[in-house]
Coordinates of C-alpha atoms and ligand atoms in Angstrom, one line a residue:
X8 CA -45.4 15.6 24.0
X9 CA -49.0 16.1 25.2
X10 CA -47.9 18.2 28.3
X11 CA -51.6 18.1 30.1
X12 CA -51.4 14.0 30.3
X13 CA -47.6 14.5 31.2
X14 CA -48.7 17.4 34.1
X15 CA -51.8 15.1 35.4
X16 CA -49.9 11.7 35.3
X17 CA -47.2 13.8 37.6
X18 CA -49.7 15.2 39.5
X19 CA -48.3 18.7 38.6
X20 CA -51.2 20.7 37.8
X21 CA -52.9 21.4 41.0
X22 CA -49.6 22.7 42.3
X23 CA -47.7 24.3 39.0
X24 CA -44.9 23.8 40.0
X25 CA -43.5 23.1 36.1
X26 CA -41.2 25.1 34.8
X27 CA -39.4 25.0 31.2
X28 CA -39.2 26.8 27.8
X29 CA -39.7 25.4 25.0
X30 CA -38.4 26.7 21.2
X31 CA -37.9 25.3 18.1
X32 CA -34.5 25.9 15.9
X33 CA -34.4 25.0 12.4
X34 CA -31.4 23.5 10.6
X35 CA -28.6 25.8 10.3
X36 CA -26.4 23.3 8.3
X37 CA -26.3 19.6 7.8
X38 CA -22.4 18.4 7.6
X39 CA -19.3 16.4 9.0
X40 CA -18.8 18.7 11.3
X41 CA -18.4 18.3 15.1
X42 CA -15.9 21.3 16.5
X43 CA -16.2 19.6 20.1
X44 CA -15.0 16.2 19.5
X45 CA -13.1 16.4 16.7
X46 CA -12.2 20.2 16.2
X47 CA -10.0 21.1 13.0
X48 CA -11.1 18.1 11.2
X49 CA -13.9 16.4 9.2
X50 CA -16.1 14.8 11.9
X51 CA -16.1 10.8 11.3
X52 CA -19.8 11.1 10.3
X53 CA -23.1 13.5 9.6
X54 CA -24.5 16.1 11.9
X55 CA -27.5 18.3 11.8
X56 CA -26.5 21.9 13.3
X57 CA -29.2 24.0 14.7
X58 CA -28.7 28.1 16.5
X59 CA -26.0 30.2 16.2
X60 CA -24.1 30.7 12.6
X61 CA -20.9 31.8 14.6
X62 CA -20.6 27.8 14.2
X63 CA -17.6 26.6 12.8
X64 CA -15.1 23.9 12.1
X65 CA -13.2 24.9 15.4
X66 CA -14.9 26.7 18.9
X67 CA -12.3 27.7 21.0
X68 CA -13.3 27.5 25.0
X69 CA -12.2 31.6 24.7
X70 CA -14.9 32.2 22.0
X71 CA -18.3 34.2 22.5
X72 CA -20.8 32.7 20.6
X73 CA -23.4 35.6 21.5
X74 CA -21.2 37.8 20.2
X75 CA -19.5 36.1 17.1
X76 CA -23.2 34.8 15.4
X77 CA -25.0 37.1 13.5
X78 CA -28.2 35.5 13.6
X79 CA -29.8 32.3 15.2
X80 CA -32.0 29.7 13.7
X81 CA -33.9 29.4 17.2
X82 CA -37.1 31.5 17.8
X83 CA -35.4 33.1 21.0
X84 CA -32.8 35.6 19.1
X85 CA -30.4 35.6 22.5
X86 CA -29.9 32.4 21.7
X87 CA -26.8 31.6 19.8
X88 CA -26.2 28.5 20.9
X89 CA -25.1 25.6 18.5
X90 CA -26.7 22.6 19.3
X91 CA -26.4 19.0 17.1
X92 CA -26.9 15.6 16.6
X93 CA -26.8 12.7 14.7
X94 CA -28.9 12.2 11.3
X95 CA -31.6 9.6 10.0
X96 CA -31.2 8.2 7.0
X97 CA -33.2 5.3 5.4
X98 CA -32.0 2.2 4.0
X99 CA -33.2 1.3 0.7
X100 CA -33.7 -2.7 -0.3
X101 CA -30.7 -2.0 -2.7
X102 CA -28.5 -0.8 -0.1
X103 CA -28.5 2.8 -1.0
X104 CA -29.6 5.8 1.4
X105 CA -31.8 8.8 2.1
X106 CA -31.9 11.0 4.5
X107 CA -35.5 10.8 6.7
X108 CA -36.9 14.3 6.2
X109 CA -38.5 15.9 9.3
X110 CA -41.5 18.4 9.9
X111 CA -42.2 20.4 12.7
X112 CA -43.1 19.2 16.3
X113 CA -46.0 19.9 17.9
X114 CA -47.0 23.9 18.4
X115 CA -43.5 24.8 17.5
X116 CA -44.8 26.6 14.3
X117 CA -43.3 26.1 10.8
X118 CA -39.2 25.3 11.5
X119 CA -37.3 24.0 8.4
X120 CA -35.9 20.6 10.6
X121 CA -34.0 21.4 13.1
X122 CA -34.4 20.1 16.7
X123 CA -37.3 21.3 19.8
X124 CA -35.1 22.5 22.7
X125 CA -35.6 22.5 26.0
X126 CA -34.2 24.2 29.4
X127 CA -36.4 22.6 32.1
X128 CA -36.1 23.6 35.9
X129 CA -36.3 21.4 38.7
X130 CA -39.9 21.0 40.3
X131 CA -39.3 22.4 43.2
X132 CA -39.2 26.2 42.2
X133 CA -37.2 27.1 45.8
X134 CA -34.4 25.5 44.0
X135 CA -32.9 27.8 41.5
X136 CA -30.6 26.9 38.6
X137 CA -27.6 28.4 36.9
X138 CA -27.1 29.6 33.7
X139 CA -24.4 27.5 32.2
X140 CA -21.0 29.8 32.4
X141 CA -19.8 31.2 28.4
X142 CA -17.7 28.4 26.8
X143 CA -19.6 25.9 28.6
X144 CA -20.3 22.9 26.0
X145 CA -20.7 19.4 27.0
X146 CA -22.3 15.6 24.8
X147 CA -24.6 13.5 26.0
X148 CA -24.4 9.5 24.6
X149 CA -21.8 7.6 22.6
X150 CA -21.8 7.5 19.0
X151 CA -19.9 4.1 19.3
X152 CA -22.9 2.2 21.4
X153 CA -24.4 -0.6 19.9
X154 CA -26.1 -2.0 23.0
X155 CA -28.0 -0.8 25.7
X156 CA -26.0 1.3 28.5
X157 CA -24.6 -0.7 31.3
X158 CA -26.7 1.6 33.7
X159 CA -29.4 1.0 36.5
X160 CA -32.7 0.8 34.1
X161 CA -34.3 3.1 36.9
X162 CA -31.5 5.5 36.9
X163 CA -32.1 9.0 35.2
X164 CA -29.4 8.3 32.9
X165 CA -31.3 5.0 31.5
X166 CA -33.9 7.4 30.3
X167 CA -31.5 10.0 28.7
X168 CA -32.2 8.8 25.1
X169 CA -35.1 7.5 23.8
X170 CA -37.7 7.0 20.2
X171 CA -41.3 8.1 20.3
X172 CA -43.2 5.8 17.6
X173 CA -46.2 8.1 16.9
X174 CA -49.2 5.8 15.6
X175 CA -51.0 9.2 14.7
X176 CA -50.0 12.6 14.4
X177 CA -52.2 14.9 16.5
X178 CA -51.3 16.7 19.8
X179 CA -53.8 14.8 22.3
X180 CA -53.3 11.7 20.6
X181 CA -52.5 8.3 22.8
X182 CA -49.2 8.1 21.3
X183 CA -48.3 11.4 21.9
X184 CA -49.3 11.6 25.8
X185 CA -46.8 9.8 27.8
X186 CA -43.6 12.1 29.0
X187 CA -40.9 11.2 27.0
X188 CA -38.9 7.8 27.6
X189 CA -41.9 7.0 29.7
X190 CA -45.1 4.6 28.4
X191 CA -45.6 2.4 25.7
X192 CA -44.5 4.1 22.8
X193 CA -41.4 4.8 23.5
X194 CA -37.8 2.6 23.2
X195 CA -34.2 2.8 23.9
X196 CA -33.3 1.7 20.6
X197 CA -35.1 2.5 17.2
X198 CA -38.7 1.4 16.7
X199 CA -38.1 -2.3 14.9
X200 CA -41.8 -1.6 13.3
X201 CA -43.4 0.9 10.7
X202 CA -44.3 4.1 13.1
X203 CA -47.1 5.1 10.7
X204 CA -47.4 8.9 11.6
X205 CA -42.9 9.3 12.2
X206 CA -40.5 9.4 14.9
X207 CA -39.5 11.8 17.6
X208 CA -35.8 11.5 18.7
X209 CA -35.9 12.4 22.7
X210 CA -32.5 13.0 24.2
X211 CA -31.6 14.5 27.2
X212 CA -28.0 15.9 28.8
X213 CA -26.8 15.0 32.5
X214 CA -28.0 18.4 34.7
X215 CA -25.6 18.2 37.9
X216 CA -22.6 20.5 37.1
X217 CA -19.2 20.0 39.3
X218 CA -19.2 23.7 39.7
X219 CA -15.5 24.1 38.2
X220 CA -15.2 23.0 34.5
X221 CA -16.4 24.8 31.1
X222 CA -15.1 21.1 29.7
X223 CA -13.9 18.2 30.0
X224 CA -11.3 15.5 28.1
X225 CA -14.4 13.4 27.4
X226 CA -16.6 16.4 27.2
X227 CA -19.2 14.5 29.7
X228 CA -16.9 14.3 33.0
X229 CA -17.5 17.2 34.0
X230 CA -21.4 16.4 34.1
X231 CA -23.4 13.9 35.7
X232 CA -26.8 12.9 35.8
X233 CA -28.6 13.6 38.5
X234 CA -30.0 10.5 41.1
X235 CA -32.9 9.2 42.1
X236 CA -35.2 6.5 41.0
X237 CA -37.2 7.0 37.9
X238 CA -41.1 7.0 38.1
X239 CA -41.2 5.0 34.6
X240 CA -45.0 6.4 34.1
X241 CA -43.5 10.1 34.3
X242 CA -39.9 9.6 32.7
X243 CA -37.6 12.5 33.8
X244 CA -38.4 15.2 32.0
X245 CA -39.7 16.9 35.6
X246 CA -38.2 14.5 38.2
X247 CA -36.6 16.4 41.1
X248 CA -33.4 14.1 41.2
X249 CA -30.5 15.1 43.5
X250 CA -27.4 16.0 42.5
X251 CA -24.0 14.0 43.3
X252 CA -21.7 15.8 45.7
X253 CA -18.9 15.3 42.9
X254 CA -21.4 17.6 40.7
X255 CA -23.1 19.3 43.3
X256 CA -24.5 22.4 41.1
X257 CA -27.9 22.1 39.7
X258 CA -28.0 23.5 35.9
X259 CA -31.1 23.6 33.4
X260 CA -32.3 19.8 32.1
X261 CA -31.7 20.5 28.2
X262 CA -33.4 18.0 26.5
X263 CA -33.5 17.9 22.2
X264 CA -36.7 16.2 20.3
X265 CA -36.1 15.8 16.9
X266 CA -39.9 14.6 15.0
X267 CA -38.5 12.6 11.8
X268 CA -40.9 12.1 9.1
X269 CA -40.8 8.5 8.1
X270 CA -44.4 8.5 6.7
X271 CA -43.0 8.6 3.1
X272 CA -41.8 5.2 3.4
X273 CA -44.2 3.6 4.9
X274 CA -44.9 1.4 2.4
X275 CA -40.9 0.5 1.4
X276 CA -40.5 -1.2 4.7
X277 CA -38.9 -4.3 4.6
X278 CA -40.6 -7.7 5.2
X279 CA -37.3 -9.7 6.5
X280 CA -37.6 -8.0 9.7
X281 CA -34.3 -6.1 9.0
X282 CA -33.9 -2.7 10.1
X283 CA -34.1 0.1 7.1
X284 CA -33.3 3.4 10.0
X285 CA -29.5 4.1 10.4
X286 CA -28.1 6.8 12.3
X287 CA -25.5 9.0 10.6
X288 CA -22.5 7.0 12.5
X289 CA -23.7 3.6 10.8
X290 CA -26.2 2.3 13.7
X291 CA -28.7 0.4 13.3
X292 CA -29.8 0.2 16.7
X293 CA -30.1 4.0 17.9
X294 CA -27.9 2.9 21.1
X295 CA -25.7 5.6 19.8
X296 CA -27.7 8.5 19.7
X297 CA -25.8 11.6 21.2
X298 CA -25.9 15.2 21.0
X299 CA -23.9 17.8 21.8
X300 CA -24.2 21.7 22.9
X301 CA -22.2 24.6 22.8
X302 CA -23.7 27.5 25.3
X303 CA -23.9 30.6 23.6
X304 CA -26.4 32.7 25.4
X305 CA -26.2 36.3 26.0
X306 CA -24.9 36.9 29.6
X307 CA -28.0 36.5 32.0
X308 CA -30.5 35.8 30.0
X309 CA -31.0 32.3 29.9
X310 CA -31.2 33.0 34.1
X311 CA -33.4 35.6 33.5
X312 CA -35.6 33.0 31.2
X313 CA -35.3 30.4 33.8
X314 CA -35.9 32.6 37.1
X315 CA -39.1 34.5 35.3
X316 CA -40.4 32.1 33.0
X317 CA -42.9 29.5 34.6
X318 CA -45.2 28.8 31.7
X319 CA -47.0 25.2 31.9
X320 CA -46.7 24.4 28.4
X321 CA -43.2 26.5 27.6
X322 CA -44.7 28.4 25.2
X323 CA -42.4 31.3 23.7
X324 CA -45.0 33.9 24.1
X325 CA -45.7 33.0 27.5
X326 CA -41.4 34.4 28.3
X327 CA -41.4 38.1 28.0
X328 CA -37.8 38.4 29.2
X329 CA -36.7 37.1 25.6
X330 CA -37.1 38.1 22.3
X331 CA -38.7 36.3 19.5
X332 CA -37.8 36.0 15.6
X333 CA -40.6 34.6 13.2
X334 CA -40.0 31.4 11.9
X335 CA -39.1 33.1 8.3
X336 CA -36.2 34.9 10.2
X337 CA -35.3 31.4 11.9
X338 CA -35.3 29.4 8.4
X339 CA -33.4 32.4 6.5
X340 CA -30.7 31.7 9.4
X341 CA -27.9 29.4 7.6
X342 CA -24.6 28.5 7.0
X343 CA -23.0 26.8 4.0
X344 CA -21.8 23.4 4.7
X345 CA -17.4 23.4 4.4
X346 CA -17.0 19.9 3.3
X347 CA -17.3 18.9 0.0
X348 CA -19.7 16.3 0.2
X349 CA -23.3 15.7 -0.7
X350 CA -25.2 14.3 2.6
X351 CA -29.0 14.6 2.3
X352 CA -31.3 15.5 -1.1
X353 CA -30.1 13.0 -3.0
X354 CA -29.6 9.1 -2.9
X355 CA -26.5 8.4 -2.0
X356 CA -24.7 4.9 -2.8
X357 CA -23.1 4.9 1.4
X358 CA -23.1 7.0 4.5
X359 CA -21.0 9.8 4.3
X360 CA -17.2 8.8 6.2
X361 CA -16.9 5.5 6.4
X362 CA -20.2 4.3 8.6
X363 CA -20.7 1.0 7.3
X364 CA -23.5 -0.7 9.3
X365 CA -22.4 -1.9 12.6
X366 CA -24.9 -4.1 14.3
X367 CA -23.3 -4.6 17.3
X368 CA -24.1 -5.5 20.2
X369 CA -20.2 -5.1 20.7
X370 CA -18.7 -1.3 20.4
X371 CA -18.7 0.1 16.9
X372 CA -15.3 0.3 15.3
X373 CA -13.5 3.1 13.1
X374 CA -12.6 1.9 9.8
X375 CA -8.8 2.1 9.7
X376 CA -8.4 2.8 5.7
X377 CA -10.9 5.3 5.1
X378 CA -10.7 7.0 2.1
X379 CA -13.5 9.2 2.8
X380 CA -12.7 12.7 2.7
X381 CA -10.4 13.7 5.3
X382 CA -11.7 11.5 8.0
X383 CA -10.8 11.6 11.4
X384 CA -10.5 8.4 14.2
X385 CA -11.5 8.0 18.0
X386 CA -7.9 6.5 18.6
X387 CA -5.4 7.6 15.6
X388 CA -5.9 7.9 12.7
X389 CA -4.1 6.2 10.5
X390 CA -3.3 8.7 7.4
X391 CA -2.9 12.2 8.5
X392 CA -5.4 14.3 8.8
X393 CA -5.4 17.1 6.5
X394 CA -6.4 20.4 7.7
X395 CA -9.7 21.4 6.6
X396 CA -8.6 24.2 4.3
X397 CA -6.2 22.2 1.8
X398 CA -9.2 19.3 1.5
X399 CA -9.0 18.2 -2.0
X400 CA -12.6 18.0 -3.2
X401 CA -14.2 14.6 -4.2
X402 CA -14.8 14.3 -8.0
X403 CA -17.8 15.5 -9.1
X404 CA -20.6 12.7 -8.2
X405 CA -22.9 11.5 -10.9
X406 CA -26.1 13.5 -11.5
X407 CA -29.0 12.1 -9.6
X408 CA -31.8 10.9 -11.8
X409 CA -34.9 13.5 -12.4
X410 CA -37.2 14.0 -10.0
X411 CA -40.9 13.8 -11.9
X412 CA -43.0 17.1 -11.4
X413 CA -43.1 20.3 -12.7
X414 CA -43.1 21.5 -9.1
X415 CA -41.5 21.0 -6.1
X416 CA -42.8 21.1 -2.7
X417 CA -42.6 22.7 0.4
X418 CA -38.8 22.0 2.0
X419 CA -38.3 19.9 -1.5
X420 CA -34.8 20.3 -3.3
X421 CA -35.2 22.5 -6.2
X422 CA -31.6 23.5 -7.1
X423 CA -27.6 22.5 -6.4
X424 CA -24.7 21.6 -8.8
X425 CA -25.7 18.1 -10.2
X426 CA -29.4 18.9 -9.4
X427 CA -31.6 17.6 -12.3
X428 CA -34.8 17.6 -10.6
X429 CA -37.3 20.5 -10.6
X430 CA -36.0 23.8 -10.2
X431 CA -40.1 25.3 -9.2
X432 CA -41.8 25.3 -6.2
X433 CA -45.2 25.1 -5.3
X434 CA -47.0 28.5 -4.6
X435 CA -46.4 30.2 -2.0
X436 CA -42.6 28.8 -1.8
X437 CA -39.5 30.3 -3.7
X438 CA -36.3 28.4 -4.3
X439 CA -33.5 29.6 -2.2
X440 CA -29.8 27.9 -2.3
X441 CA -29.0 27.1 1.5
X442 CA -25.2 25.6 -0.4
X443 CA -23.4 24.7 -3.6
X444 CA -25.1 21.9 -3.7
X445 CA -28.6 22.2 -2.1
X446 CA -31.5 25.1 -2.4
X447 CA -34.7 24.4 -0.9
X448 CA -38.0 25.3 -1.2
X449 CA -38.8 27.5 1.3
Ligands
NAG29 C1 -14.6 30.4 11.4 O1 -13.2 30.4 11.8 C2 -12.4 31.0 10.9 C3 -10.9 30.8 11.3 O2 -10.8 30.9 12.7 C4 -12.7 32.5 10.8 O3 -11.9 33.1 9.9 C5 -14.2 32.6 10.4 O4 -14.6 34.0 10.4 C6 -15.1 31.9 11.3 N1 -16.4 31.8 10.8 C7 -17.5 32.1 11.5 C8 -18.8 32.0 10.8 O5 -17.4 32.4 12.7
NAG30 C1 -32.3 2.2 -5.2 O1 -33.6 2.3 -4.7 C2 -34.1 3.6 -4.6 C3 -35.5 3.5 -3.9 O2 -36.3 2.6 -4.6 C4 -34.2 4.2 -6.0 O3 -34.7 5.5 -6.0 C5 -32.8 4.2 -6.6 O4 -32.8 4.6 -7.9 C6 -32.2 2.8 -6.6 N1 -30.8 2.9 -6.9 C7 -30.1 2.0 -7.6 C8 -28.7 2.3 -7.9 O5 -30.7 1.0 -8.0
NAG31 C1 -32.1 41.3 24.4 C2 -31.0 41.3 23.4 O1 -29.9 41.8 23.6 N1 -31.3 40.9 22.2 C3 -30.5 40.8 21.1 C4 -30.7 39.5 20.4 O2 -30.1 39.5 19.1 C5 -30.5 40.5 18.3 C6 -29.9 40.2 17.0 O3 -30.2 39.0 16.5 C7 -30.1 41.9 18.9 O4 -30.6 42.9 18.0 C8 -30.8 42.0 20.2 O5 -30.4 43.2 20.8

């Protein structure tokens, strides 16, 4: 976002009041993973994982993610978070997919994916917030939406998750100045038009806490949004808001973007009108965005950040009290993906699970007979689950066909078992094998 339009249409500048930080985090690991909603198991469908690598397939409440990662794929090193959401993929005309690469946001450097995250204070600076307490974790949305939420359109939580369609690509452009979920270029569902310079996936998590709970059965409960009527020219992203007695405790506004770079089909977009941008889960629509985060700061330091820390544009070098890694550090910071399964660098024939295309407007619905591996249910499922160890690997999937080139490029697959493609990268780039399946050039 174009933070001095956002500060002068909030009237924020004179007083400077604004308070965030701001950090990229690169992809830690793209899989059907998602230990808070379905731990032990194969999530239903596609994640992309960014922070900590003490991520795994289950996070007990007990766990201490500062402690258990090694590294972080974030530019602040205390934070080893996990942090994920659902993935883009594009819809071919003959009904196969790809996964929409991304590039890095604005002044967040030179991230490999990953998401821009955000811990934003309330405007009034007399009001402190808490550091979220270890174990805390929490979602925001509902993979299974097809439809707009039955909210109040001027409630906070009406502006929770929203697209960005950038016409053009530069920081102080028109399309990139209004606050997110605010202005013309933004929607609740997925652009229905060609956004020529990408997308930017805006999501935000409810910031009124109930004070008691680390979690909750729905993993939202124990969270709320906080009230007030949104200015729709400034969005939320610094409202004051006040929070519900039920969740009286006023915690940091995290908020995710995640800039998704469409421009490479630009010129494969459908003329019917249909809609070639699914989300992982099999939507159509983006209704169902969600995220979800796993706290995993070192003790006091995300309060230090947030009670020191008043920079107007968030920039990292602008918060002494936390440590920085450069971006190679970030990028070198992965995990191999535990499922079997190829889910981005090649074309693949369906969405991984069993996400057929739901258009809704009606709730999505699990497929009862998957046959995807070791698939999981909201509800039960109806063959047991098997646990994530004894997962009997697919057969090996056909080869994909040559990519032309001598050379790849920049964040280009060069490598992985069935990779046919080109194994060099462009100078200065070397190949380097993230999984089984997958090295990069990075
Ligand atoms: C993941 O969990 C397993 C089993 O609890 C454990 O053995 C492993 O070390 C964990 N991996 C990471 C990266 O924390
Ligand atoms: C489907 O279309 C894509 C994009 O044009 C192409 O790369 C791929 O080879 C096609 N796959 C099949 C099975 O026709
Ligand atoms: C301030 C602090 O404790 N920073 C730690 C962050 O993580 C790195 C390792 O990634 C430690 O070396 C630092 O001590």
């Amino acid at each position: 976002m174009n933070w001095k339009s956002l500060l002068t249409s909030v009237g924020l500048v004179a007083t400077g009041a604004q308070a965030l930080i701001r950090f990229p985090c690169a992809q830690l690991v793209t899989e059907r993973l998602d230990p808070l909603v379905t731990p032990g198991q194969v999530s239903p469908h596609v994640h992309q994982v960014i922070g900590g690598n003490g991520f795994n397939i289950t996070m007990p409440l007990t766990g201490d993610l500062a402690k258990e990662a090694t590294c972080t794929s974030c530019k602040f090193k205390e934070n080893r978070s996990n942090y994920w959401t659902a993935i883009l993929y594009w819809k071919h005309k003959n009904g196969t997919f790809t996964r929409v690469p991304q590039f890095p946001n604005h002044l967040t450097g030179s991230p490999n994916g990953g998401m821009t995250v955000y811990y934003i204070q309330p405007t009034n600076r007399q009001r402190k917030v808490r550091e979220f307490p270890k174990g805390f974790r929490m979602i925001t949305g509902n993979p299974m939406l097809r439809q707009r939420k039955a909210v109040d359109a001027t409630s906070p939580e009406a502006y929770a998750s929203t697209f960005r369609c950038w016409e053009t690509s530069g920081f102080t452009d028109a399309s990139n100045g209004s606050p997110p979920g605010a202005g013309r270029y933004d929607t609740v569902d997925l652009p229905k038009k060609r956004c020529p310079a990408g997308i930017r996936a805006n999501l935000f998590f409810p910031a009124c806490w109930d004070g008691k709970n680390i979690d909750s059965p729905d993993h939202t409960s124990h969270m709320a949004f906080f009230q007030g009527r949104v200015d729709a020219g400034s969005g939320i992203i610094l409202m004051e808001g006040t929070c519900p007695t039920t969740h009286p405790v006023r915690m940091p506004l995290l908020f995710f973007e995640t800039a998704w770079d469409t421009r490479p089909f630009n010129n494969e977009y459908p003329t019917d009108g249909s809609q070639p941008l699914v989300l992982s889960q099999g939507d159509p629509t983006g209704f169902g965005h969600h995220g979800d985060y796993m706290f995993g700061w070192e003790e006091g330091k995300l309060q230090s950040a947030m009670d020191n820390c008043f920079d107007l544009l968030g920039l990292p070098d602008s918060c002494r009290q936390l440590a920085q890694q450069p971006d190679a550090d970030m990028n070198k910071c992965v995990q191999p993906t535990r499922i079997n399964e190829r889910v981005e660098g090649v074309i693949l024939p369906e969405l991984p699970g069993c996400n057929p295309i739901q258009n809704g407007p009606g709730q999505a619905t699990m497929i009862r007979d998957c046959k995807a591996l070791s698939t999981t249910g909201f509800g039960n499922p109806v063959t047991p689950v098997p646990p994530i160890s004894t997962v009997v690997p697919l057969p090996p999937t056909q080869p994909s066909p040559p990519v032309a080139g001598p050379a790849q490029t920049r964040f280009g697959q060069c490598g992985g078992q069935g990779w046919s493609g080109p194994t060099q990268c462009v100078a200065p780039y070397a190949c380097q094998a993230t999984n089984q399946w997958y090295s990069q050039c990075l």
